[in-house]
Coordinates of C-alpha atoms in Angstrom, one line a residue:
X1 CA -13.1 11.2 19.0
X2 CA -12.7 8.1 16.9
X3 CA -16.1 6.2 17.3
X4 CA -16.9 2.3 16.3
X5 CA -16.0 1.3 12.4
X6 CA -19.1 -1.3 11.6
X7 CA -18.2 -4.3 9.6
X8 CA -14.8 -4.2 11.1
X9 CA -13.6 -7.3 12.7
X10 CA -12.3 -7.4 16.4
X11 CA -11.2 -10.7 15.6
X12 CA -7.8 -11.4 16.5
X13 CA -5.9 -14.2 16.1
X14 CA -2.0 -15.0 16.8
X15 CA 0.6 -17.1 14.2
X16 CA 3.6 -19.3 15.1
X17 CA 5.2 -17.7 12.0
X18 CA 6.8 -14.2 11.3
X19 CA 7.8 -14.1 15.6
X20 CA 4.3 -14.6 16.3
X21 CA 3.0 -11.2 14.6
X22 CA -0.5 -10.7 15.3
X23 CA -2.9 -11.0 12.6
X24 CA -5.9 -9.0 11.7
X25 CA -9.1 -10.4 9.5
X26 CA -10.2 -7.2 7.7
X27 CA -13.1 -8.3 6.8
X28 CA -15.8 -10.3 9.2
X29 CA -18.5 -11.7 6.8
X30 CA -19.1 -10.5 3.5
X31 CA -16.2 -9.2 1.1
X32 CA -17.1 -6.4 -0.8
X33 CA -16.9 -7.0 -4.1
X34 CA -17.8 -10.4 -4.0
X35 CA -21.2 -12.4 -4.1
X36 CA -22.4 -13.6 -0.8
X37 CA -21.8 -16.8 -1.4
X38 CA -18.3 -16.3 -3.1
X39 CA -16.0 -19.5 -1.9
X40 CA -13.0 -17.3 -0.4
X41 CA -9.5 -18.5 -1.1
X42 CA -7.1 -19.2 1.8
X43 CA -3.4 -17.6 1.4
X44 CA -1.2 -20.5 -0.8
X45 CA 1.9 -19.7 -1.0
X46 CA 4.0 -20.1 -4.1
X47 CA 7.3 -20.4 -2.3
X48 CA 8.2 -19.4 1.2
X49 CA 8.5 -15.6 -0.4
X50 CA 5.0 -15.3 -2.3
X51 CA 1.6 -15.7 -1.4
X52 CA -0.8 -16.0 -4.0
X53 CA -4.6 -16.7 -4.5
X54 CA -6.2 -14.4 -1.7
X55 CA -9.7 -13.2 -1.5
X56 CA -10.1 -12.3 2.3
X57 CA -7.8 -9.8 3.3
X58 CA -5.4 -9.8 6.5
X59 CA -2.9 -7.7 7.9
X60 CA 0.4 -8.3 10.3
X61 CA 1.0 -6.0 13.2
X62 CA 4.4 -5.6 13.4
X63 CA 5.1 -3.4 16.7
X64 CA 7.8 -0.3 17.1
X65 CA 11.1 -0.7 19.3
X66 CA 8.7 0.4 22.2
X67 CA 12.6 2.8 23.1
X68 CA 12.0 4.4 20.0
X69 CA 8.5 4.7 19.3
X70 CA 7.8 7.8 17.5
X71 CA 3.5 7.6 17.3
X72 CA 3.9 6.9 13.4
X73 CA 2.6 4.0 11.3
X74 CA 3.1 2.5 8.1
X75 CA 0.7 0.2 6.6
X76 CA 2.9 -1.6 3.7
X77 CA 1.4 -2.8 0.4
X78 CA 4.0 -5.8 -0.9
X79 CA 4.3 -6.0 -4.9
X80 CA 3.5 -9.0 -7.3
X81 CA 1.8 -7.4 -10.0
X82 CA -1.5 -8.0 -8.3
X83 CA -1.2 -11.5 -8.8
X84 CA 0.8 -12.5 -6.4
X85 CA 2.2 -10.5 -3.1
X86 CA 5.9 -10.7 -2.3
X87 CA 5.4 -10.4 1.0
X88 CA 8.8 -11.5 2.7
X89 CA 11.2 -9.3 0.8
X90 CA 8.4 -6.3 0.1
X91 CA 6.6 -6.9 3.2
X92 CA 8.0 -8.2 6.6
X93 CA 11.3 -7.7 5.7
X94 CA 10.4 -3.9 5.8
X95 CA 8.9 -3.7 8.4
X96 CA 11.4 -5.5 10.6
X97 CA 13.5 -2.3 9.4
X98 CA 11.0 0.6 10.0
X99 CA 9.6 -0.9 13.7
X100 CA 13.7 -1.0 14.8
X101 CA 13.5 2.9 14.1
X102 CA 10.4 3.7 16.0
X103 CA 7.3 3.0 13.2
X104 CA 4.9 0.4 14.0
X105 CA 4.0 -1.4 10.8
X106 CA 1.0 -3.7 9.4
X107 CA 1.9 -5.7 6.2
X108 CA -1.4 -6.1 4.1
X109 CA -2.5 -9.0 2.7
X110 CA -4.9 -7.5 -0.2
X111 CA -6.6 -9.6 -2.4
X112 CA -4.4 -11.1 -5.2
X113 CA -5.0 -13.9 -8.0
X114 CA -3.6 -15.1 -11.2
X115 CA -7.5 -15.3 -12.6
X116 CA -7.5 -11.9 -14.1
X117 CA -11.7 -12.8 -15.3
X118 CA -12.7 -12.9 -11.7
X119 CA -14.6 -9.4 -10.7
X120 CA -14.1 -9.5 -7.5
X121 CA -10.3 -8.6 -7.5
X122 CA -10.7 -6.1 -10.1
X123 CA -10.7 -2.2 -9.2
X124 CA -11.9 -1.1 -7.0
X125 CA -11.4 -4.9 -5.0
X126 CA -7.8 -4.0 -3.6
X127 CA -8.5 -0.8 -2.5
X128 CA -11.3 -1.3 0.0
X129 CA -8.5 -3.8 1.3
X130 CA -6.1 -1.0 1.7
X131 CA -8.7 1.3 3.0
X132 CA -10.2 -0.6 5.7
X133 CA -6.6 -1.5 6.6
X134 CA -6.7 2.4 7.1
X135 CA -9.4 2.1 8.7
X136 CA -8.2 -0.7 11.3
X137 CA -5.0 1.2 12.0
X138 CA -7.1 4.8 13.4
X139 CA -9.7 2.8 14.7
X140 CA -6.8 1.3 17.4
X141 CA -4.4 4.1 18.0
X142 CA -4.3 3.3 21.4
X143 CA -3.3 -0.3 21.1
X144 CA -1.3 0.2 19.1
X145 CA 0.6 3.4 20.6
X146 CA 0.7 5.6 17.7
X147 CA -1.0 9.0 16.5
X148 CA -3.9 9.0 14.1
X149 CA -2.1 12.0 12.5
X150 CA 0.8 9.9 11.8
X151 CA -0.6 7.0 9.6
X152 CA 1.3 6.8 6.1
X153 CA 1.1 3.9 3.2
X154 CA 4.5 2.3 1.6
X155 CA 3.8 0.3 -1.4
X156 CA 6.3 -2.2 -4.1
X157 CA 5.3 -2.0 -7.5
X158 CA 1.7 -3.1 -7.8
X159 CA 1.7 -2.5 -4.0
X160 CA 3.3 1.3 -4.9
X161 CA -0.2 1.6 -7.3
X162 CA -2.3 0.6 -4.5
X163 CA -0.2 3.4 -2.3
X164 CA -0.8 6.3 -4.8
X165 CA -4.5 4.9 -5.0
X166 CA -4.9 5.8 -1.5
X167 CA -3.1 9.1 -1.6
X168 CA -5.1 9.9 -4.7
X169 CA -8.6 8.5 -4.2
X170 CA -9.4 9.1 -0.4
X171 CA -12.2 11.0 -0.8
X172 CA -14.0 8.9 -3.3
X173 CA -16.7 7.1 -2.6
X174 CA -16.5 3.3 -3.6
X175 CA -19.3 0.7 -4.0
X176 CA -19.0 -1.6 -1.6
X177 CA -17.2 0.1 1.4
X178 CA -18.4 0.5 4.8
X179 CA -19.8 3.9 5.6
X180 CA -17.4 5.2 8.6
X181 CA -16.6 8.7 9.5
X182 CA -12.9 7.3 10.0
X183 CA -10.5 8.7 7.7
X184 CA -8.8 6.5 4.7
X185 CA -6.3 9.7 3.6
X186 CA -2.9 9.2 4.6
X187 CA -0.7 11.6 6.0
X188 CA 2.0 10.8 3.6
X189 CA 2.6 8.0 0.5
X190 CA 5.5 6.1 0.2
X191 CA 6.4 3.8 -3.3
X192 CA 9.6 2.2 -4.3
X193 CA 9.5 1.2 -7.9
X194 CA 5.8 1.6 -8.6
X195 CA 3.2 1.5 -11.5
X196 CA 1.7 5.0 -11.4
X197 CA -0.3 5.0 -14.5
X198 CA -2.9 2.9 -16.3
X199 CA -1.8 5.2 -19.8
X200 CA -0.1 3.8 -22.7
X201 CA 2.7 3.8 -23.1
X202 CA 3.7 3.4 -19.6
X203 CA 1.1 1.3 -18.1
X204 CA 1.9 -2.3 -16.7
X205 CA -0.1 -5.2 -17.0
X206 CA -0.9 -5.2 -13.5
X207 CA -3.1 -2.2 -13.6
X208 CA -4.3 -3.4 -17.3
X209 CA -5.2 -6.0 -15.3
X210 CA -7.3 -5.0 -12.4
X211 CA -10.1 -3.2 -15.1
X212 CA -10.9 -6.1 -16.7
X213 CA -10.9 -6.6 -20.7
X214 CA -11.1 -3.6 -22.6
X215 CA -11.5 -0.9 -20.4
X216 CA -12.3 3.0 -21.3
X217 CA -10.4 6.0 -21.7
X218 CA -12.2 7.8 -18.0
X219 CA -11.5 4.2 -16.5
X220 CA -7.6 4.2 -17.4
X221 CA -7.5 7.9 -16.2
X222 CA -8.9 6.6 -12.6
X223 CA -6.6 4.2 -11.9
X224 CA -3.5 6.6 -13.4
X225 CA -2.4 8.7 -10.2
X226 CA -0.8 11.3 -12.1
X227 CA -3.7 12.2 -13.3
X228 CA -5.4 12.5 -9.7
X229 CA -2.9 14.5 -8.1
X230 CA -4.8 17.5 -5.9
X231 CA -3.4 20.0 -3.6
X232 CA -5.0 18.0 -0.8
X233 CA -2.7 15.2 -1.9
X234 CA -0.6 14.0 1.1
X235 CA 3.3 14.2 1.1
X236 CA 4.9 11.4 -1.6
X237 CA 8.4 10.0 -1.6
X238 CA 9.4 7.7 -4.2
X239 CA 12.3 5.8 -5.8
X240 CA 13.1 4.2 -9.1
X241 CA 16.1 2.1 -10.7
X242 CA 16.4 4.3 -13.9
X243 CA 16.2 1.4 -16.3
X244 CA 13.7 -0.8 -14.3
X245 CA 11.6 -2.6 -16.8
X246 CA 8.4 -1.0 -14.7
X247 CA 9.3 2.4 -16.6
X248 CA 11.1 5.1 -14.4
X249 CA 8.5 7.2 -15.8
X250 CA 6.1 6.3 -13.6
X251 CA 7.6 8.1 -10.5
X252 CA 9.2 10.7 -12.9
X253 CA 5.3 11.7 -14.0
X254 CA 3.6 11.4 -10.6
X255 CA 6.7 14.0 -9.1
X256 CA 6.0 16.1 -11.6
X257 CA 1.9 16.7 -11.2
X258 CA 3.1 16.6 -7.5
X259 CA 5.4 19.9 -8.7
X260 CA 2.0 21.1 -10.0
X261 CA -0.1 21.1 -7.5
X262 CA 2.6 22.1 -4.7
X263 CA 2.1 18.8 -2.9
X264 CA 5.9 18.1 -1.3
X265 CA 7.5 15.3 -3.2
X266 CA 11.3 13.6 -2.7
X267 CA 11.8 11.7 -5.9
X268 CA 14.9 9.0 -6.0
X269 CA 16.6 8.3 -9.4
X270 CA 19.4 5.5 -9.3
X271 CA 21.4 5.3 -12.3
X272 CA 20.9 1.3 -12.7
X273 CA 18.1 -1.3 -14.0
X274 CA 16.6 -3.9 -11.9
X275 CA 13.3 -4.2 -10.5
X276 CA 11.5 -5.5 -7.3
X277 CA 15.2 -5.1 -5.1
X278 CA 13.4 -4.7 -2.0
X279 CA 15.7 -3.1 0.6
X280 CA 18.1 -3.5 -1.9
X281 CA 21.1 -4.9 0.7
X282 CA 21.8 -8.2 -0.4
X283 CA 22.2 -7.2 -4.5
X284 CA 24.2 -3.9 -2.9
X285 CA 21.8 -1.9 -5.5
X286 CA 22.7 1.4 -5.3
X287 CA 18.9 2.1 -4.1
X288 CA 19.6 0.3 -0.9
X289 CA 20.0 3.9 1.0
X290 CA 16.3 4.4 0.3
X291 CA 14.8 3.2 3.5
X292 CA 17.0 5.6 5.6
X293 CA 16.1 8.1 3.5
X294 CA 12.1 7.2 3.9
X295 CA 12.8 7.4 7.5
X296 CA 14.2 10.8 7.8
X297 CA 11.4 12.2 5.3
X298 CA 8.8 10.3 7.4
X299 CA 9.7 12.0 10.5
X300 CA 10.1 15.6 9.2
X301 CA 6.7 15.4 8.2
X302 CA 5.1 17.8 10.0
X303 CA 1.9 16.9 12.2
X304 CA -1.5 18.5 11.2
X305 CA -3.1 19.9 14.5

């Protein structure tokens, strides 16, 4: 039985915007990774498609075609090189897609800021985000109609990093989480055009980023999925423009230490360049098949007993 999650929030409150998707404080009180009496930033948006300067993290509920509900969740990590989150096109966007075929989905609002000196949404900042949006998810399986053994992550870009974080890192123990016997692994990974690795000479500013100035050798290497790959590692689909400017050789590497550890992987190539496409419709990118093909892997997943 799933029992009570401390420092989780019950709170609950309910937004004009996005057809009135409910929204979920993760966090009730302190922050981890912040001081106590850190001033937290409310969500400012850029433009109607970006949010940016967020310390207190929040999550949409976006509920499945209740005729189609198939028990599985996706908790979706929008891109913006951890700096900003592109949460229309990365975030709600998707989910509108994946809830019309059954998936109940929660768009996370981690922590994001363009003041790269600021600890507190350095590593391992984002992640707690992500995990106690995990965390949320189990802990309401009933509300929310869907099986605990069924909870996947789908990540953009930065968002993809967080993903493979959580695929990667589960079993770590981080400062500043809450100590719950809930589980933060997923029972598969999804990331469409992501920063894997924190290694020259693939890295990415946004993971450069998120250690701070001059970081080490063993910090690079725990931030760098590829390296972090396990044979306890859940199922990982991904998919890459080719030529992206976020090098292709970030999924490319991650598949193949995957390969290595026998951890099932469905890698997309497209022969094309372009980065952050989203669903990839409107541009007609050849990518643009990749969220029916997410779907079928998602649901020939099979269920742990």
């Amino acid at each position: 039985m799933i029992r009570s999650l401390s420092l989780l929030t019950s709170c609950v409150c309910y937004l004009a915007s996005s057809a009135s998707a409910e929204t979920i404080q993760l966090w009730s009180g302190k922050v981890p990774g912040f001081p106590d009496d850190y001033a937290h930033k409310p969500h400012s948006e850029v433009d109607p498609m970006r949010v940016s300067e967020t310390s207190r993290a929040t999550m949409k509920v976006f509920p499945a075609d209740p005729k189609k509900s198939t028990g599985h969740a996706l908790a979706i990590f929008p891109g913006g090189g951890y700096s900003i989150l592109a949460h229309k096109h990365e975030g709600e966007d998707v989910a509108k897609f994946f809830t019309s075929k059954g998936i109940t989905c929660f768009v996370v609002y981690y922590r994001v800021t363009r003041n790269s000196t600021d600890k507190g949404y350095q590593f391992p900042g984002p992640l707690l985000d992500a995990r106690q949006a995990i965390r949320h998810v189990r802990k309401n399986v009933e509300k929310y109609k869907i099986d605990p053994k069924k909870v996947g992550v789908l990540g953009f870009s930065a968002g993809g990093h967080l993903a493979s974080m959580c695929a990667t890192r589960y079993a770590d123990k981080l400062k500043g989480d809450p100590t719950s016997d809930i589980s933060v692994r997923p029972d598969f990974a999804a990331m469409i055009y992501p920063v894997i690795s924190a290694i020259e000479s693939y890295s990415h500013g946004c993971t450069r980023k998120i250690l701070g100035a001059n970081p080490t050798k063993e910090q690079k290497i725990a931030v760098s999925a590829e390296h972090l790959v396990t044979k306890n590692t859940p199922p990982l689909f991904l998919a890459h423009n080719q030529f992206d400017g976020v090098s292709s050789h970030n999924s490319t590497m991650l598949a193949q230490a995957a390969t290595k550890a026998k951890v099932p992987c469905e890698l997309h190539i497209y022969p094309e360049g372009g980065h952050g496409f989203g669903m990839g419709v409107k541009s007609k990118h050849l990518a643009a098949n990749w969220p029916n093909l997410l779907e079928k892997f998602i649901k020939r997943i099979p269920t742990k007993k």
